[in-house]
C-alpha positions as MATLAB code, in Angstrom:
seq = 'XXXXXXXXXXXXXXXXXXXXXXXXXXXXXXXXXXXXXXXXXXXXXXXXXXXXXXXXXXXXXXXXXXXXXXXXXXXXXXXXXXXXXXXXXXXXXXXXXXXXXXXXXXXXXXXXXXXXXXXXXXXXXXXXXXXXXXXXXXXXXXXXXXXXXXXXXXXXXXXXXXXXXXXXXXXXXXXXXXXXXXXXXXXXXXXXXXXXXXXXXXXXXXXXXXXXXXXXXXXXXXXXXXXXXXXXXXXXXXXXXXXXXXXXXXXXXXXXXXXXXXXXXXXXXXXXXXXXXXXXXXXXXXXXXXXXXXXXXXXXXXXXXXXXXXXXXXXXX';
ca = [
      30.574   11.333   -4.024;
      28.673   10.549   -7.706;
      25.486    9.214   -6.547;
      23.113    7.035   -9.112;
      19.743    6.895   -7.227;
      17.124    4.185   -8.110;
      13.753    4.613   -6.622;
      10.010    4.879   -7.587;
       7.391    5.782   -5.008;
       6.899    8.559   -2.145;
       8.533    6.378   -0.075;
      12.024    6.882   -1.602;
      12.013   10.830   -2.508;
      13.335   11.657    1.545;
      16.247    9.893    0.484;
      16.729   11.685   -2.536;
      15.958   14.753   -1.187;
      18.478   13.857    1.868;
      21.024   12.959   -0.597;
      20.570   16.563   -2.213;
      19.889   18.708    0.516;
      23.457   17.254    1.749;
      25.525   17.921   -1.521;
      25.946   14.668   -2.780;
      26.175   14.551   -6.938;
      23.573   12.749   -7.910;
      24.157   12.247  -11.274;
      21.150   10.399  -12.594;
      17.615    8.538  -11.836;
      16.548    5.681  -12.335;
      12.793    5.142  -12.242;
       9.745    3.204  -13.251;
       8.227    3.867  -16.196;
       5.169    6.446  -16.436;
       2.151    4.779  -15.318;
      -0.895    4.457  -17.289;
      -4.083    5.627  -14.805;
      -7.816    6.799  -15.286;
     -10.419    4.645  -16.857;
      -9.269    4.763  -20.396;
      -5.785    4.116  -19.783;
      -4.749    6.791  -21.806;
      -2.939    9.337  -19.317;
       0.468    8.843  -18.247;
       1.476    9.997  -14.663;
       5.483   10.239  -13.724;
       6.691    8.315  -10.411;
       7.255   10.361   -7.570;
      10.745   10.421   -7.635;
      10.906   11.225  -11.187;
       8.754   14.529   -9.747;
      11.790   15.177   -7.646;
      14.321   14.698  -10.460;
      12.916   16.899  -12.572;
      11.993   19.593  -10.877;
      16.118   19.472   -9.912;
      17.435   18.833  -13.437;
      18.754   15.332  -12.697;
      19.026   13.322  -15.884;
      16.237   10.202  -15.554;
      16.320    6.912  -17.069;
      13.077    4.743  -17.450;
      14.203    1.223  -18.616;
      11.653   -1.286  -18.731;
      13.748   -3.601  -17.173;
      17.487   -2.200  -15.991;
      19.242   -4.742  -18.029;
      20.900   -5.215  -20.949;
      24.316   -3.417  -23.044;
      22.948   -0.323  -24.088;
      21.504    1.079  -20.535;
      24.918   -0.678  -18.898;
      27.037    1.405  -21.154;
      24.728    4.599  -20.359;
      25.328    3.997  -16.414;
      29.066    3.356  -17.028;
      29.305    6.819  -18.990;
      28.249    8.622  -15.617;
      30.663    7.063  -13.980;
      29.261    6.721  -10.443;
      30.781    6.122   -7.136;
      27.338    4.206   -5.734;
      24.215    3.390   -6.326;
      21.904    3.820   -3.978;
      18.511    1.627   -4.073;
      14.924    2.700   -2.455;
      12.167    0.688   -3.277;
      12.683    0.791   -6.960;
      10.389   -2.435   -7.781;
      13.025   -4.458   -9.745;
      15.978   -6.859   -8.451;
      19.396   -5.637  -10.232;
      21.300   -8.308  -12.508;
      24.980   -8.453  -10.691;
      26.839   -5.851  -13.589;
      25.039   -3.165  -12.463;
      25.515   -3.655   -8.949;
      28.797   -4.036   -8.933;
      29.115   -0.943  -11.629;
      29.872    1.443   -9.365;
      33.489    1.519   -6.721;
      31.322    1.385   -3.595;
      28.937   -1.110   -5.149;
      25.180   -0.828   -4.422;
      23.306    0.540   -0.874;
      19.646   -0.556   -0.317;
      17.424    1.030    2.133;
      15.132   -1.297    3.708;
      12.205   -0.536    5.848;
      12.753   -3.529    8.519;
      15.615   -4.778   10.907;
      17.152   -7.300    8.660;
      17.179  -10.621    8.333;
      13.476   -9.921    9.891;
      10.426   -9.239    7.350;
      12.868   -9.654    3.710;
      10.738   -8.632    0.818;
       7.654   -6.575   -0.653;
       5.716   -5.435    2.526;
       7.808   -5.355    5.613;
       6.545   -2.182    6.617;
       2.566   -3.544    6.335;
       3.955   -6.698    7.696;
       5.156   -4.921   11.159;
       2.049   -3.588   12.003;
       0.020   -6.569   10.983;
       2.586   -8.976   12.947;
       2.334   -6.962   16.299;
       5.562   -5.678   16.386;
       6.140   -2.897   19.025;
       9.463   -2.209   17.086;
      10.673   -2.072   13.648;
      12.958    0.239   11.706;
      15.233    0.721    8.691;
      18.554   -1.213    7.659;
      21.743    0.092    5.168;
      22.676   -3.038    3.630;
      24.899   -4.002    0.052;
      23.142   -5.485   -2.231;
      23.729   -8.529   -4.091;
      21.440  -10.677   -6.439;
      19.367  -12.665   -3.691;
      16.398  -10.991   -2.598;
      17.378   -8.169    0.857;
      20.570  -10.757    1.719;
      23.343   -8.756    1.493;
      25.723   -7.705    4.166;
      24.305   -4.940    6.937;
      26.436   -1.624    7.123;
      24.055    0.543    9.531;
      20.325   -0.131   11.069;
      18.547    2.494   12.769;
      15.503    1.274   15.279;
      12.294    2.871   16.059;
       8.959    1.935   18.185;
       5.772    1.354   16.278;
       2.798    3.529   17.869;
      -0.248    2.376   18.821;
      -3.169    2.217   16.614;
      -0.250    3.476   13.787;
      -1.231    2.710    9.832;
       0.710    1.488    7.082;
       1.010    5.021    5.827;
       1.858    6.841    9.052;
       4.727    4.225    9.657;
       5.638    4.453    6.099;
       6.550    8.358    6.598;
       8.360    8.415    9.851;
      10.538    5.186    8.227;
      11.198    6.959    5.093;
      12.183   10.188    6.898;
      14.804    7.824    9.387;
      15.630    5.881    6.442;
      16.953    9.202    4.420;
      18.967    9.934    7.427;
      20.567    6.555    7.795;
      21.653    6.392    4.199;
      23.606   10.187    4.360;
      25.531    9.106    7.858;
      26.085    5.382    5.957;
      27.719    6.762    2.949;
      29.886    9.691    5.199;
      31.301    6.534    6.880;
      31.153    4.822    3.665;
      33.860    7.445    1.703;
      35.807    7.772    4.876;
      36.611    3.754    4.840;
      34.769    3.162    8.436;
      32.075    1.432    7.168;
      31.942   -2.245    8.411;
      29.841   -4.348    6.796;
      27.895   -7.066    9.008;
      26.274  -10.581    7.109;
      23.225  -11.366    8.218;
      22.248  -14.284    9.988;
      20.301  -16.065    7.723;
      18.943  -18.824   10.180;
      16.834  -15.796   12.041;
      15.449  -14.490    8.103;
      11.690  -14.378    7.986;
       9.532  -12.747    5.036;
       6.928   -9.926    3.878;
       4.660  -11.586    0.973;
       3.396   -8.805   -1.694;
       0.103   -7.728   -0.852;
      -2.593   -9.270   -2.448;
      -6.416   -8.662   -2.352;
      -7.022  -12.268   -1.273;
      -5.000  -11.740    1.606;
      -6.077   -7.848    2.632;
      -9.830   -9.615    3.106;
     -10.467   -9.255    7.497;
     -11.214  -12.551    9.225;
     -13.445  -11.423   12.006;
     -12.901  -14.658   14.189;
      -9.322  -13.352   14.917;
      -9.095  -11.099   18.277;
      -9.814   -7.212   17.909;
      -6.465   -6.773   18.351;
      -5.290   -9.155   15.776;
      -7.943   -7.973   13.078;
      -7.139   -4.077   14.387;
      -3.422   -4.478   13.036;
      -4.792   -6.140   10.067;
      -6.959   -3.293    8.818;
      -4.037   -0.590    9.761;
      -1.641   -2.373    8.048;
      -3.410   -2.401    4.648;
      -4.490    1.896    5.424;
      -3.995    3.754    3.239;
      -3.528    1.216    0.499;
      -4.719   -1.229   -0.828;
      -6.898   -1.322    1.981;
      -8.188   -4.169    4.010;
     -12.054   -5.225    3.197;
     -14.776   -7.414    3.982;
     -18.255   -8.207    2.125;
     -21.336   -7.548    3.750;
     -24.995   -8.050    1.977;
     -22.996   -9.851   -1.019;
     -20.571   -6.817   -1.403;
     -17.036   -5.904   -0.876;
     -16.211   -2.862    1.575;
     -12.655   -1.607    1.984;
     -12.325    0.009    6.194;
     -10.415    1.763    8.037;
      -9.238    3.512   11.203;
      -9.697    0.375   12.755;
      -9.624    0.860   16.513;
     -10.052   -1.851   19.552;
     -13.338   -1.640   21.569;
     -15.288   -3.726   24.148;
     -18.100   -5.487   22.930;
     -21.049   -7.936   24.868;
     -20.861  -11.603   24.752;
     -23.927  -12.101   22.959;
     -22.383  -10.898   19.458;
     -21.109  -13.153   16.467;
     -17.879  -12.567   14.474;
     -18.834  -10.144   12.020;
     -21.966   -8.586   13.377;
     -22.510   -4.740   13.154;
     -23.242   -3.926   16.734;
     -23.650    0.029   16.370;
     -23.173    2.927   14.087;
     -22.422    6.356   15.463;
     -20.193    9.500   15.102;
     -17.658    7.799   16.148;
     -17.679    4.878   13.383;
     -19.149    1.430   13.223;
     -18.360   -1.245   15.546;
     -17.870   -4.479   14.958;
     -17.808   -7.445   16.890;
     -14.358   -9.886   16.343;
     -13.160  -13.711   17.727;
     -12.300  -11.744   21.167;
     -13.427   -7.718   21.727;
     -14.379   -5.407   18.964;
     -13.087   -3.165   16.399;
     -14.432    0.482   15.473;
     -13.912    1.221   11.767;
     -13.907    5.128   10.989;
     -14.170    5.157    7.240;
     -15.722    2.497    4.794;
     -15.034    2.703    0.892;
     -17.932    0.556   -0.614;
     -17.046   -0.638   -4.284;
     -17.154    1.996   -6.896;
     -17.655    4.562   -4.387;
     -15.736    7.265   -2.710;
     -14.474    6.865    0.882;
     -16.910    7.787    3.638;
     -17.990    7.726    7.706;
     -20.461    4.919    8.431;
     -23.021    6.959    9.050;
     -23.151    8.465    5.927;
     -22.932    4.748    4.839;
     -25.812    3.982    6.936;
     -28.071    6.885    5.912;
     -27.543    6.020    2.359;
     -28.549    2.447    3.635;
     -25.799    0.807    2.687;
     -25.184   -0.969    6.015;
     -27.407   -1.147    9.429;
     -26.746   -2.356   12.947;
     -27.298   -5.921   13.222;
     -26.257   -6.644    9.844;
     -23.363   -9.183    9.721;
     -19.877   -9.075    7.674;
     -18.761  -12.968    6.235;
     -16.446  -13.810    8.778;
     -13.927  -14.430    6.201;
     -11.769  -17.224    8.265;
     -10.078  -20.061    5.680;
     -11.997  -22.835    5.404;
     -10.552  -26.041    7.527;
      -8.360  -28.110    5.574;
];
């Protein structure tokens, strides 16, 4: 089977990597273009899956936007059998999806119609969920609707980050997509539509909303802080400046503590108090600064016990 693969971050090189590693022909990439990082802007780093592509010889296309009659013509001329989508960070216009004979797979890192859209993974760990997992589906032009050929389920661990979940979902997701397209080329293959009265969403991350609201429970602002580790990270301002945290941990606190309020600073992190219980943070990032343990945060006098975080709860309507 001719595979087309369209990804861009870590996330999406286990599939690839599955997809080789199994013998399928992939017979192009399609990828983000290079990014432009460091302070001047003026170094160009490759997406992660254009790493992988290269360092295999796969041919790798960089569109700006995967549109128009020049790049459809060069994805008609390898003549693929699917496409196969991973987090590629751009919704494909209906020629090219239906381009290939098997049409376009997307991995998804939830159990569609639940969590649709740019954060589902941040969004299960955030939300509580004890379970999540990864979901096959055929794409078409609305946003993670299309019909579901294969899901594949899997527990979220306690006190689990963003990151952590994001590995052990990309590994399950590569494995998904190689039994989904066996099925696939042997005509077994049944695709399921999704019920779209039980749909919910994952907004894009923003900074506004990565900020902690310390009136929430520990629990509550625990999952908050995980899901935002390792990026972008969640944060809260303290003496008039922004902190990112995390390894964010439920404790017991005393009643006597505010929202917000530092209550100690050991080896073991800082602990803070919450609406209900407290959290310990492991590692603080203050702006402009690299990542380290509060008590390195402390000695530097950044922070001290009995200082207090804004409690960063919306104000009442």
């Amino acid at each position: 089977m001719r595979v087309l693969f369209w990804g861009t971050p870590g996330f999406a090189t286990a599939a690839l990597r599955a997809l080789l590693g199994e013998g399928f022909d992939v017979v192009g990439v399609v990828t983000q273009p290079d990014k432009a990082v460091g302070r001047s802007r003026s170094k160009l780093e490759p997406s992660p899956v254009k790493l992988v592509a290269v360092a295999e010889g796969i041919p790798v296309f960089q569109p700006e936007k995967p549109r128009g009659e020049e790049f459809l013509a060069q994805l008609s001329a390898l003549a693929p059998d699917v496409n196969v989508v991973v987090a590629y960070g751009h919704l494909l216009p209906k020629a090219v999806i239906d381009l290939p004979r098997f049409g376009t797979l997307n991995i998804h890192a939830s159990l569609l119609p639940a969590l649709r859209g740019a954060a589902p993974i941040q969004a299960a760990i955030r939300e509580g969920l004890g379970e999540t997992g990864v979901t096959i589906m055929q794409m078409v032009p609305k946003l993670d609707a299309g019909p579901i050929l294969r899901q594949a389920r899997t527990s979220v661990l306690a006190d689990e980050t963003s990151g952590e979940l994001m590995l052990r979902l990309s590994e399950l997701g590569a494995g998904t997509l190689v039994e989904t397209l066996a099925l696939l080329e042997l005509g077994l293959a049944t695709p399921e539509p999704q019920d779209e009265s039980r749909a919910t969403y994952a907004a894009k991350l923003t900074h506004e909303t990565a900020q902690v609201d310390w009136t929430r429970s520990a629990h509550e602002v625990g999952g908050h802080v995980r899901a935002y580790d390792p990026k972008p990270g969640a944060w809260g301002r303290i003496n008039g400046a922004e902190v990112k945290l995390f390894g964010a941990r439920v404790a017991p606190r005393g009643s006597s503590q505010e929202p917000g309020d530092v209550i100690a600073i050991d080896g073991e992190g800082m602990l803070v108090a919450c609406g209900g219980g407290a959290v310990r943070i492991v590692a603080v990032q203050p702006a402009g600064k690299r990542r380290l343990s509060p008590r390195d945060w402390a000695n530097g006098r950044g922070i001290a016990v009995g200082d207090r975080f804004d409690t960063g709860a919306a104000a009442p309507a």
